[in-house]
GROMACS .gro file of C-alpha atoms in nm:
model
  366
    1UNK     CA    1   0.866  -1.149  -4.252
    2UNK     CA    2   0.710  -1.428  -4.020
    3UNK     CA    3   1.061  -1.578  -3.943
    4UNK     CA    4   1.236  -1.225  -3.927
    5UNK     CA    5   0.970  -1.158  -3.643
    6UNK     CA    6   0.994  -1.464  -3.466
    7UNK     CA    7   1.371  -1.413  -3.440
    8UNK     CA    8   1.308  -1.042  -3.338
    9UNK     CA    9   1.101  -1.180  -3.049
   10UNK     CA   10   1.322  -1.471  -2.939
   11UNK     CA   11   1.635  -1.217  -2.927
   12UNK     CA   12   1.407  -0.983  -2.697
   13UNK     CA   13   1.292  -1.267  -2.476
   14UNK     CA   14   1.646  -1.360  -2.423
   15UNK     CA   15   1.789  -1.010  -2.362
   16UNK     CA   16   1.527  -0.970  -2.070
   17UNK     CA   17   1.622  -1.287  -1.953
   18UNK     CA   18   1.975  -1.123  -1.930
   19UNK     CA   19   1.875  -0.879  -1.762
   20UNK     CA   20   1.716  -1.072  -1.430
   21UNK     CA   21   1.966  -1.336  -1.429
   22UNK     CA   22   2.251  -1.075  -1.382
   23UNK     CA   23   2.077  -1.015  -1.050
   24UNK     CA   24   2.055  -1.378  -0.917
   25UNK     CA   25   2.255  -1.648  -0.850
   26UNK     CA   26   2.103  -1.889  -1.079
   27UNK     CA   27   2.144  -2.120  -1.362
   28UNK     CA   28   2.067  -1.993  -1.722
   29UNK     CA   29   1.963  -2.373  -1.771
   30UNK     CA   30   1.692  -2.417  -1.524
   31UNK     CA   31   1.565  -2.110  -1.604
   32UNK     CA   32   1.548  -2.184  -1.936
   33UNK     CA   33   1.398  -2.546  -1.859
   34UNK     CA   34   1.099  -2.397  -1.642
   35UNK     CA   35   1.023  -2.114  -1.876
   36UNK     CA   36   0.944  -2.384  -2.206
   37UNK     CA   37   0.768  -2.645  -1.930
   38UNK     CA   38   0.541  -2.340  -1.876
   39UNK     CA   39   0.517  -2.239  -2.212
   40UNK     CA   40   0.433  -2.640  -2.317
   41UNK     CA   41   0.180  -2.724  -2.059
   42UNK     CA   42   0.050  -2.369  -1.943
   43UNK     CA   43   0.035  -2.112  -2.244
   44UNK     CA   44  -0.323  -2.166  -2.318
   45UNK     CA   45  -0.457  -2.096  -1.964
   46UNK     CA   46  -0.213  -1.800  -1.921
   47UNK     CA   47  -0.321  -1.626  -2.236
   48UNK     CA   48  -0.666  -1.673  -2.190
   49UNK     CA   49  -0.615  -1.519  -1.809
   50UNK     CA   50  -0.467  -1.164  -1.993
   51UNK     CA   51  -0.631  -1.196  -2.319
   52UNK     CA   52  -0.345  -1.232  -2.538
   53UNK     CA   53  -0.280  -1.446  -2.827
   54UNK     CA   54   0.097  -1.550  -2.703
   55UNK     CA   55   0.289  -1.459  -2.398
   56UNK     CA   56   0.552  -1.308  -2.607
   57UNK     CA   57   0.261  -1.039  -2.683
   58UNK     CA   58   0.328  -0.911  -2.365
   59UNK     CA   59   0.695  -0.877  -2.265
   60UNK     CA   60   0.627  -0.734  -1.955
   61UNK     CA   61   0.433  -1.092  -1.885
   62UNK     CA   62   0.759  -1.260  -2.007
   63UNK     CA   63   0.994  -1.083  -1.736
   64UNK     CA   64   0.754  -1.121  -1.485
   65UNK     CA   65   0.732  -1.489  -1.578
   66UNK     CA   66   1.121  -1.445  -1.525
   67UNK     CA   67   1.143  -1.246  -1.264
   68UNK     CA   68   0.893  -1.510  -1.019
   69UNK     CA   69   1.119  -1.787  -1.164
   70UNK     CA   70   1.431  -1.619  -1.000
   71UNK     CA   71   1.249  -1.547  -0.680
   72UNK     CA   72   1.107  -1.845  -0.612
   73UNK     CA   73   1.415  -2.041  -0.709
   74UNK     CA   74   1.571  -1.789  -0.438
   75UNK     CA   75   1.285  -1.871  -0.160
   76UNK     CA   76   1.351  -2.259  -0.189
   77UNK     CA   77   1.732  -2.210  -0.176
   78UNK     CA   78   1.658  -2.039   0.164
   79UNK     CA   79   1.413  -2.275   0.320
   80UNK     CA   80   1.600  -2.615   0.153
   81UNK     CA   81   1.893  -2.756   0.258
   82UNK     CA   82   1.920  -2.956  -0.117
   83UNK     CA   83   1.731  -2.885  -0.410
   84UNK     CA   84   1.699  -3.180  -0.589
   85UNK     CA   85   1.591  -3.058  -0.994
   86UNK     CA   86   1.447  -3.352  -1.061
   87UNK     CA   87   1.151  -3.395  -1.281
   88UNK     CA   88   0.903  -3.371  -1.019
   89UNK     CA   89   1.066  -3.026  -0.867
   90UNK     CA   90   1.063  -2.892  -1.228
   91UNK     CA   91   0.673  -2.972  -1.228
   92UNK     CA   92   0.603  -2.885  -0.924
   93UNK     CA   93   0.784  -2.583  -0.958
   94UNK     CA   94   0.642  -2.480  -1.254
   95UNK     CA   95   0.281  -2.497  -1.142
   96UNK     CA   96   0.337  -2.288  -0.833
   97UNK     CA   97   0.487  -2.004  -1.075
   98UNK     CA   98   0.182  -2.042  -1.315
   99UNK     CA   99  -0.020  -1.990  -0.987
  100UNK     CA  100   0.122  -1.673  -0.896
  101UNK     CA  101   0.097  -1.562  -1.267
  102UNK     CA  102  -0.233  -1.590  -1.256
  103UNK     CA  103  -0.330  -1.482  -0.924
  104UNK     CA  104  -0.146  -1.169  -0.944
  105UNK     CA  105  -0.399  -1.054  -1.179
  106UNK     CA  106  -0.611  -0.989  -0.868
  107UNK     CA  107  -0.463  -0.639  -0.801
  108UNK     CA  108  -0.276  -0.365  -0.973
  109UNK     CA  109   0.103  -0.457  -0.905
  110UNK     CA  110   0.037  -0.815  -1.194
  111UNK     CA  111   0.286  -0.655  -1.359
  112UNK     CA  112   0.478  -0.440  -1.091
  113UNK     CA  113   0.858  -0.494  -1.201
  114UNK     CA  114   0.993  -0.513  -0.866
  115UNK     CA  115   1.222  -0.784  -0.647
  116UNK     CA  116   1.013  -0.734  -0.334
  117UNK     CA  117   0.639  -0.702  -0.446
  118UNK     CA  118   0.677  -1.051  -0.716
  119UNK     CA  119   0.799  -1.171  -0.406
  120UNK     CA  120   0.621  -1.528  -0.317
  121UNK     CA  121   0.549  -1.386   0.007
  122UNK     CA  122   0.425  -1.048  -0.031
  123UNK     CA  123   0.259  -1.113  -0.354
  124UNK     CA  124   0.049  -1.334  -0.205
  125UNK     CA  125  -0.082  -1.186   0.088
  126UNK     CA  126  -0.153  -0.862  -0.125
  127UNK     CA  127  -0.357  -1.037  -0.412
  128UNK     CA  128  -0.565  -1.215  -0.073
  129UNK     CA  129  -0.595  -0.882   0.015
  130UNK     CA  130  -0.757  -0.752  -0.272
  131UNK     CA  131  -1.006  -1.050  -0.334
  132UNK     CA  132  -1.147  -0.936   0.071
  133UNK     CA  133  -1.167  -0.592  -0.085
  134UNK     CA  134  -1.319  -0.735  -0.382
  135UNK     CA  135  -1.581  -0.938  -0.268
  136UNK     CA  136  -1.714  -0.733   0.060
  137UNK     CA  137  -1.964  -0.536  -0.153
  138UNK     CA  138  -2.123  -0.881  -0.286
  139UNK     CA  139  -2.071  -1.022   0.057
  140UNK     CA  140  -2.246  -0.726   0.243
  141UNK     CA  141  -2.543  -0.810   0.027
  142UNK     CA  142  -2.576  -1.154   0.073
  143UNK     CA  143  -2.523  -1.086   0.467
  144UNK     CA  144  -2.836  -0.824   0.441
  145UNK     CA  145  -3.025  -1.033   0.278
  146UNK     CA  146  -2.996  -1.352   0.520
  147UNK     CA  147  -2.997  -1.171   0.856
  148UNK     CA  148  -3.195  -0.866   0.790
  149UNK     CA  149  -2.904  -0.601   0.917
  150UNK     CA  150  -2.653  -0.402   0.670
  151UNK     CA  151  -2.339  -0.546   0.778
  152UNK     CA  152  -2.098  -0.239   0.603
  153UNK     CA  153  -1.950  -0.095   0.906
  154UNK     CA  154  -1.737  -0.454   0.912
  155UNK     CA  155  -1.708  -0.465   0.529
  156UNK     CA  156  -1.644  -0.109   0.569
  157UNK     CA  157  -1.314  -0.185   0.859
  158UNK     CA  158  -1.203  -0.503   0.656
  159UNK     CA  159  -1.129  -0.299   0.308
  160UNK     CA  160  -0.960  -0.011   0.553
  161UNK     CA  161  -0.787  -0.311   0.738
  162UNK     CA  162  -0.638  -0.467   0.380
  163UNK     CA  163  -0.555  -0.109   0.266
  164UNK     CA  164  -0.344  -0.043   0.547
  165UNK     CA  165  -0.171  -0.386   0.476
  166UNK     CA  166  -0.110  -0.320   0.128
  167UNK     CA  167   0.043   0.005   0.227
  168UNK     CA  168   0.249  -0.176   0.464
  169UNK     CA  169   0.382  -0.447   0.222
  170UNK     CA  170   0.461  -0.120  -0.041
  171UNK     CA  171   0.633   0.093   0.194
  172UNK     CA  172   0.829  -0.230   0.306
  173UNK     CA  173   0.904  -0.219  -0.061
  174UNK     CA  174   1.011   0.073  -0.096
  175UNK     CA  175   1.256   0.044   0.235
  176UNK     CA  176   1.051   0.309   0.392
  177UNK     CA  177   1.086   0.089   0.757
  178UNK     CA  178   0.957   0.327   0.999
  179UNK     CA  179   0.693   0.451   0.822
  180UNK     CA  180   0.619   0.098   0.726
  181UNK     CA  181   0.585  -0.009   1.141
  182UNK     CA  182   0.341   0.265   1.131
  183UNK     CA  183   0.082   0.167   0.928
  184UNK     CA  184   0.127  -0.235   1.015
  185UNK     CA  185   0.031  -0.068   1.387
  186UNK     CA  186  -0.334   0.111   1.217
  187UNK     CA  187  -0.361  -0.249   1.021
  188UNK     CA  188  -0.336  -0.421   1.395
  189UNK     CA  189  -0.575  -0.187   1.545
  190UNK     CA  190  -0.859  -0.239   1.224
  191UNK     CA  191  -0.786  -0.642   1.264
  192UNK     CA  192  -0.884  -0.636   1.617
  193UNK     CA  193  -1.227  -0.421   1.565
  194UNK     CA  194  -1.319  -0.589   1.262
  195UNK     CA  195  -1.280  -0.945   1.463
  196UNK     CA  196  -1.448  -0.840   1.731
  197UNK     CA  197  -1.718  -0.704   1.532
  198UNK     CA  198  -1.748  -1.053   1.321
  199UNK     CA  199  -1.744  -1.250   1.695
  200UNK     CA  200  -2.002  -1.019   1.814
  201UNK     CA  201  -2.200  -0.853   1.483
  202UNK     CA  202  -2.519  -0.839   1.684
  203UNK     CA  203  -2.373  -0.536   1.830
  204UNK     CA  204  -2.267  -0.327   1.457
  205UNK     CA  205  -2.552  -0.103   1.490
  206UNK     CA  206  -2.377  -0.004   1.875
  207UNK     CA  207  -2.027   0.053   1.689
  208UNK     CA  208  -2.182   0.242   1.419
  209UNK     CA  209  -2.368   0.481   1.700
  210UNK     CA  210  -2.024   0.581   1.849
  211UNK     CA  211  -1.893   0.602   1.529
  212UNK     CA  212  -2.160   0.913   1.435
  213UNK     CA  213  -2.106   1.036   1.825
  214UNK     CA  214  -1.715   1.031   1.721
  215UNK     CA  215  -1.816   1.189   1.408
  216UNK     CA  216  -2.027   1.450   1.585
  217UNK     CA  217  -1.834   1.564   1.867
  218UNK     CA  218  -1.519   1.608   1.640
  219UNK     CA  219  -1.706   1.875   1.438
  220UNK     CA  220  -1.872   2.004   1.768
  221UNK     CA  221  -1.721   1.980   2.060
  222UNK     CA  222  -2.046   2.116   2.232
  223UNK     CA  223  -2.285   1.875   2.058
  224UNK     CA  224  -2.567   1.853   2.268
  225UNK     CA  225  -2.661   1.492   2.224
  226UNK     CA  226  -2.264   1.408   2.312
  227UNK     CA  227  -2.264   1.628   2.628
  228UNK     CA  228  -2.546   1.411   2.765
  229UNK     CA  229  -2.437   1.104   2.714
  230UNK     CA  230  -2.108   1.226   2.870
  231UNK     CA  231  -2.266   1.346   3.167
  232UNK     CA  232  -2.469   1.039   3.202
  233UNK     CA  233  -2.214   0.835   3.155
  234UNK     CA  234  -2.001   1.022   3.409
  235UNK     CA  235  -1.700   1.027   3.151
  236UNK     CA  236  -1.403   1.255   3.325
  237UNK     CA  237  -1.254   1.501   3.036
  238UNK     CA  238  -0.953   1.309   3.023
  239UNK     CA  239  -1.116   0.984   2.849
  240UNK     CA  240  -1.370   1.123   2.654
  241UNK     CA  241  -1.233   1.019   2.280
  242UNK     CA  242  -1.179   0.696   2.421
  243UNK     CA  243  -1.549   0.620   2.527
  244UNK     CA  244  -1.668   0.768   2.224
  245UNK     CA  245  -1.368   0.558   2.009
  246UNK     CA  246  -1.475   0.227   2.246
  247UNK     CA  247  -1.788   0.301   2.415
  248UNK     CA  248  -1.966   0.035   2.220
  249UNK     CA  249  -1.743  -0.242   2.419
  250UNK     CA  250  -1.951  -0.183   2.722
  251UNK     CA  251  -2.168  -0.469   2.579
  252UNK     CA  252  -1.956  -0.724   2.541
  253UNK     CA  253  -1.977  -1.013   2.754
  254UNK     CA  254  -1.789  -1.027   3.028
  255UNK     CA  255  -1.756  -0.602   3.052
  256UNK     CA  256  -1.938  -0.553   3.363
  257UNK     CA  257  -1.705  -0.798   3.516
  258UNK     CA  258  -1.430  -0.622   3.462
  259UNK     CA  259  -1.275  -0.406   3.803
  260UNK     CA  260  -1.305  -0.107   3.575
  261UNK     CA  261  -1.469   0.023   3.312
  262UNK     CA  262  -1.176   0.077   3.084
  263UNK     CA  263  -1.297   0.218   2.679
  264UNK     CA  264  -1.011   0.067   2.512
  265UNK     CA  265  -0.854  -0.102   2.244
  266UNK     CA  266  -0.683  -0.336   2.514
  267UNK     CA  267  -1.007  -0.407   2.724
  268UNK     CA  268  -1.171  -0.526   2.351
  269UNK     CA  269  -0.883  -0.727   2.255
  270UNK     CA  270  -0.898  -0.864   2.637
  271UNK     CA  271  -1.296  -0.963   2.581
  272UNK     CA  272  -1.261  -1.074   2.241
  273UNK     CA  273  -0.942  -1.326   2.317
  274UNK     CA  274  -0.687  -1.101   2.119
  275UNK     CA  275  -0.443  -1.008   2.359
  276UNK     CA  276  -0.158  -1.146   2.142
  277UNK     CA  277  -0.240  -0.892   1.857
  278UNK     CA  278  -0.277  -0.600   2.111
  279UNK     CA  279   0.058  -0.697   2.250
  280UNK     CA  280   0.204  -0.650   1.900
  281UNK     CA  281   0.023  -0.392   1.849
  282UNK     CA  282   0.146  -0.201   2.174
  283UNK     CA  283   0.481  -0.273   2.048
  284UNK     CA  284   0.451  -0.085   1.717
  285UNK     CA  285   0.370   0.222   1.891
  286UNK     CA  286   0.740   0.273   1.941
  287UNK     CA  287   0.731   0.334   1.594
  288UNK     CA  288   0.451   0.563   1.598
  289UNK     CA  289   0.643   0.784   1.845
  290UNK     CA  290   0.984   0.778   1.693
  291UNK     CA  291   1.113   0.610   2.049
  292UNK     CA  292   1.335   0.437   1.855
  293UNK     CA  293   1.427   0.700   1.649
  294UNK     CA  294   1.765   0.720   1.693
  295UNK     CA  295   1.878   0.325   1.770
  296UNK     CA  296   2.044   0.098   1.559
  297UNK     CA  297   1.760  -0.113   1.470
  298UNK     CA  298   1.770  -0.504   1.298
  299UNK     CA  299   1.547  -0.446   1.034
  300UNK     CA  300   1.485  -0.748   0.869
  301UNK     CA  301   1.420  -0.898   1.242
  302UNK     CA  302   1.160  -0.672   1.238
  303UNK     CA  303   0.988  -0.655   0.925
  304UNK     CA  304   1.017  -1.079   0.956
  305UNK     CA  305   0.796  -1.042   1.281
  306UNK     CA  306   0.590  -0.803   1.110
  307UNK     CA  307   0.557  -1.023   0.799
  308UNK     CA  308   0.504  -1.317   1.003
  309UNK     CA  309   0.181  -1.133   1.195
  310UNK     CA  310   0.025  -1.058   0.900
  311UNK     CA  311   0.053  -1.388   0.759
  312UNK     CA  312  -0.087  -1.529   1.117
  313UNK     CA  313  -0.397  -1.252   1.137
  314UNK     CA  314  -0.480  -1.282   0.754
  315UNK     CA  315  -0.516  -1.675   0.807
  316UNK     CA  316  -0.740  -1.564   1.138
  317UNK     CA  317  -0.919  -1.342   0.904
  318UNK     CA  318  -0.952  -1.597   0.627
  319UNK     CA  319  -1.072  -1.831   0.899
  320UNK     CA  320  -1.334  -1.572   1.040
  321UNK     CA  321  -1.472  -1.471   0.707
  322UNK     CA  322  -1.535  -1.837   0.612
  323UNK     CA  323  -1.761  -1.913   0.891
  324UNK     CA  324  -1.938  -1.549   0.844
  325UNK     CA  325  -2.014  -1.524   0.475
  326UNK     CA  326  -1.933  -1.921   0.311
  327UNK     CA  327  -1.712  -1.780   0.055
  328UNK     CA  328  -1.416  -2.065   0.021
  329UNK     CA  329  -1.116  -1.859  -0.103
  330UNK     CA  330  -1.119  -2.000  -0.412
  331UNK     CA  331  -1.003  -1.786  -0.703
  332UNK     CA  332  -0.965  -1.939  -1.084
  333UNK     CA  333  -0.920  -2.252  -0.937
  334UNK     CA  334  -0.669  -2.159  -0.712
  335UNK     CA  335  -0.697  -2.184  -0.326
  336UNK     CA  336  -0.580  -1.893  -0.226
  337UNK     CA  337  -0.598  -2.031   0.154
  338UNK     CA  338  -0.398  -2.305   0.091
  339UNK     CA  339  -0.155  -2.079  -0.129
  340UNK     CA  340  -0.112  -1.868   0.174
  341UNK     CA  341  -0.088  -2.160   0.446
  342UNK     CA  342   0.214  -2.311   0.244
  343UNK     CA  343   0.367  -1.988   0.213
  344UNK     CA  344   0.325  -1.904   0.569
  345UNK     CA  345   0.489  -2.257   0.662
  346UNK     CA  346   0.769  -2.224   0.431
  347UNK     CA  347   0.841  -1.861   0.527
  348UNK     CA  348   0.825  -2.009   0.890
  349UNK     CA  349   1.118  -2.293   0.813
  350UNK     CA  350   1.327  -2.020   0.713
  351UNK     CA  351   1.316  -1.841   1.049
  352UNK     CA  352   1.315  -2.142   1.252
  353UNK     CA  353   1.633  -2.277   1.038
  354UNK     CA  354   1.834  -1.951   1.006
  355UNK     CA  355   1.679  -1.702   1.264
  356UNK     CA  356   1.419  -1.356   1.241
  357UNK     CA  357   1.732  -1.169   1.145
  358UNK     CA  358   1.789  -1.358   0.839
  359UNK     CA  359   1.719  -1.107   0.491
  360UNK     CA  360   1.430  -1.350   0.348
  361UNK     CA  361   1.316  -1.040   0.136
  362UNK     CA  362   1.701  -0.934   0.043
  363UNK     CA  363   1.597  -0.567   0.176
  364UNK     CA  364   1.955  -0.495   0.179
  365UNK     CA  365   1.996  -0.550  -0.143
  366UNK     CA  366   1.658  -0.500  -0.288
   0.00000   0.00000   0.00000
């Protein structure tokens, strides 16, 4: 019964093999070769990470082992001019698909079936995503605890900031483009509050005040604690959501140097050293508006230079959360900053070699 079983599984293992490697241009060998060097050196810690007795227990976990094999194989073809499949590629190789095996675990999609999301690139910066969404509750505490102020309101703009990147990445995915550009703008806009709120969290309990005014004046547009504040203020009609959106800014440093007193996104990015992300930002809204509704537009160039943002502001955000709550990155052994950084750098070689029009993702073909 045993050996009937075994050969049952074997025969299933090799028909989903089959059915991946119809998709890429890649040899049945190497495949082959990495998928027993990971079965030789790394079953033990990949069972353990899903709780199984074998991988063949799971065969989802078998084509996704698959799957990352093909698209990673695909990612180096890109970025290399010559692959040399020596025995230090095959190791080396092998390890970086265990990684991503077992990070993947850190958000829903682990076993997402899907060309674009077991992508090196995107898989990564979604699984970094969800260990910042993750660890903000435990963070917020610590925070509270050491400075004596609840620090949620950034926590709070963080998990929005990594939702809105997630939804990005899925609608990307899903070749929704457009509506894709959209939400990568809202991501832009939460990156730039929540680092200006980490450079300057002395002033949360001020962002959290025009929050409620926000909050208040949208259910009453007569709210009589609003109305003063306007009049005291002397805001004109015209920019009252943006004072109550940005009031807070007005203590920044270097505000009350400015000609005028501007409430706006761009005047915080300005003060905060973040006028590159605005400018991207600004871009997007073309998006937002449908300007570009009916031109002929490169997509891949642009989802590359959105990709290539995200990569750049998640690394600023890595950076920024290191120095506000300690936390390292580290996840299973695995450094997810490092993971990213190399990612970044090899996505970056593509570009560089080919140009921001080449299909890294295959969104043509996906």
């Amino acid at each position: 019964m045993k050996k009937k079983l075994d050969k049952l599984i074997l025969e299933q293992v090799e028909t989903i093999k089959e059915s991946i490697l119809r998709r890429f241009d890649i040899n049945k060998v190497f495949v082959d070769t990495i998928f027993s060097n990971i079965l030789e050196k790394y079953d033990n810690l990949i069972t353990a990470n899903y709780n199984l007795n074998n991988i063949y227990d799971n065969p989802v976990l078998v084509y996704k082992i698959v799957l990352s094999i093909c698209l990673n194989f695909e990612f180096d073809k890109d970025r290399l001019n010559d692959i040399n499949l020596d025995e230090n590629y095959i190791e080396n190789f092998s390890g970086r698909i265990v990684a991503q095996i077992i990070y993947s675990d850190l958000d829903e999609l682990s076993f997402q079936m899907s060309n674009i999301i077991n992508h090196p690139i995107i898989l990564s910066l979604i699984s970094l995503s969800n260990i910042i969404k993750y660890r903000s509750g435990y963070d917020n505490n610590v925070l509270r605890k050491k400075y004596h102020k609840d620090f949620a309101p950034i926590f709070t703009l963080l998990k929005e900031a990594m939702e809105s990147l997630e939804g990005t990445l899925l609608l990307i995915s899903n070749k929704s483009f457009s509506q894709a550009m959209t939400v990568y703008r809202l991501y832009l806009e939460q990156v730039i509050t929540a680092t200006a709120l980490i450079k300057n969290f002395h002033l949360i309990d001020k962002y959290y005040e025009f929050q409620q005014l926000t909050i208040k004046y949208a259910k009453d547009t007569t709210d009589k604690d609003v109305l003063k504040l306007l009049e005291e203020k002397h805001i004109p009609a015209r920019d009252v959501k943006s004072f109550l959106n940005y009031g807070w800014i007005e203590y920044l440093d270097g505000f009350s140097d400015l000609p005028k007193n501007r409430y706006s996104i761009k005047v915080m990015a300005k003060l905060c050293e973040m006028e590159n992300i605005y400018e991207l930002y600004s871009d997007s809204t073309n998006y937002v508006h449908m300007n570009l509704l009916f031109t002929n537009i490169d997509w891949p160039k642009e989802i590359n230079k959105a990709i290539e943002t995200i990569f750049a502001t998640m690394l600023g955000i890595i950076l920024n959360y290191k120095k506000f709550t300690n936390f390292d990155f580290v996840y299973k052994n695995i450094d997810l900053e490092a993971e990213i950084s190399t990612i970044f750098s090899e996505f970056e070689k593509i570009i560089s070699t080919n140009d921001y029009s080449f299909d890294v993702l295959r969104l043509k073909n996906a």
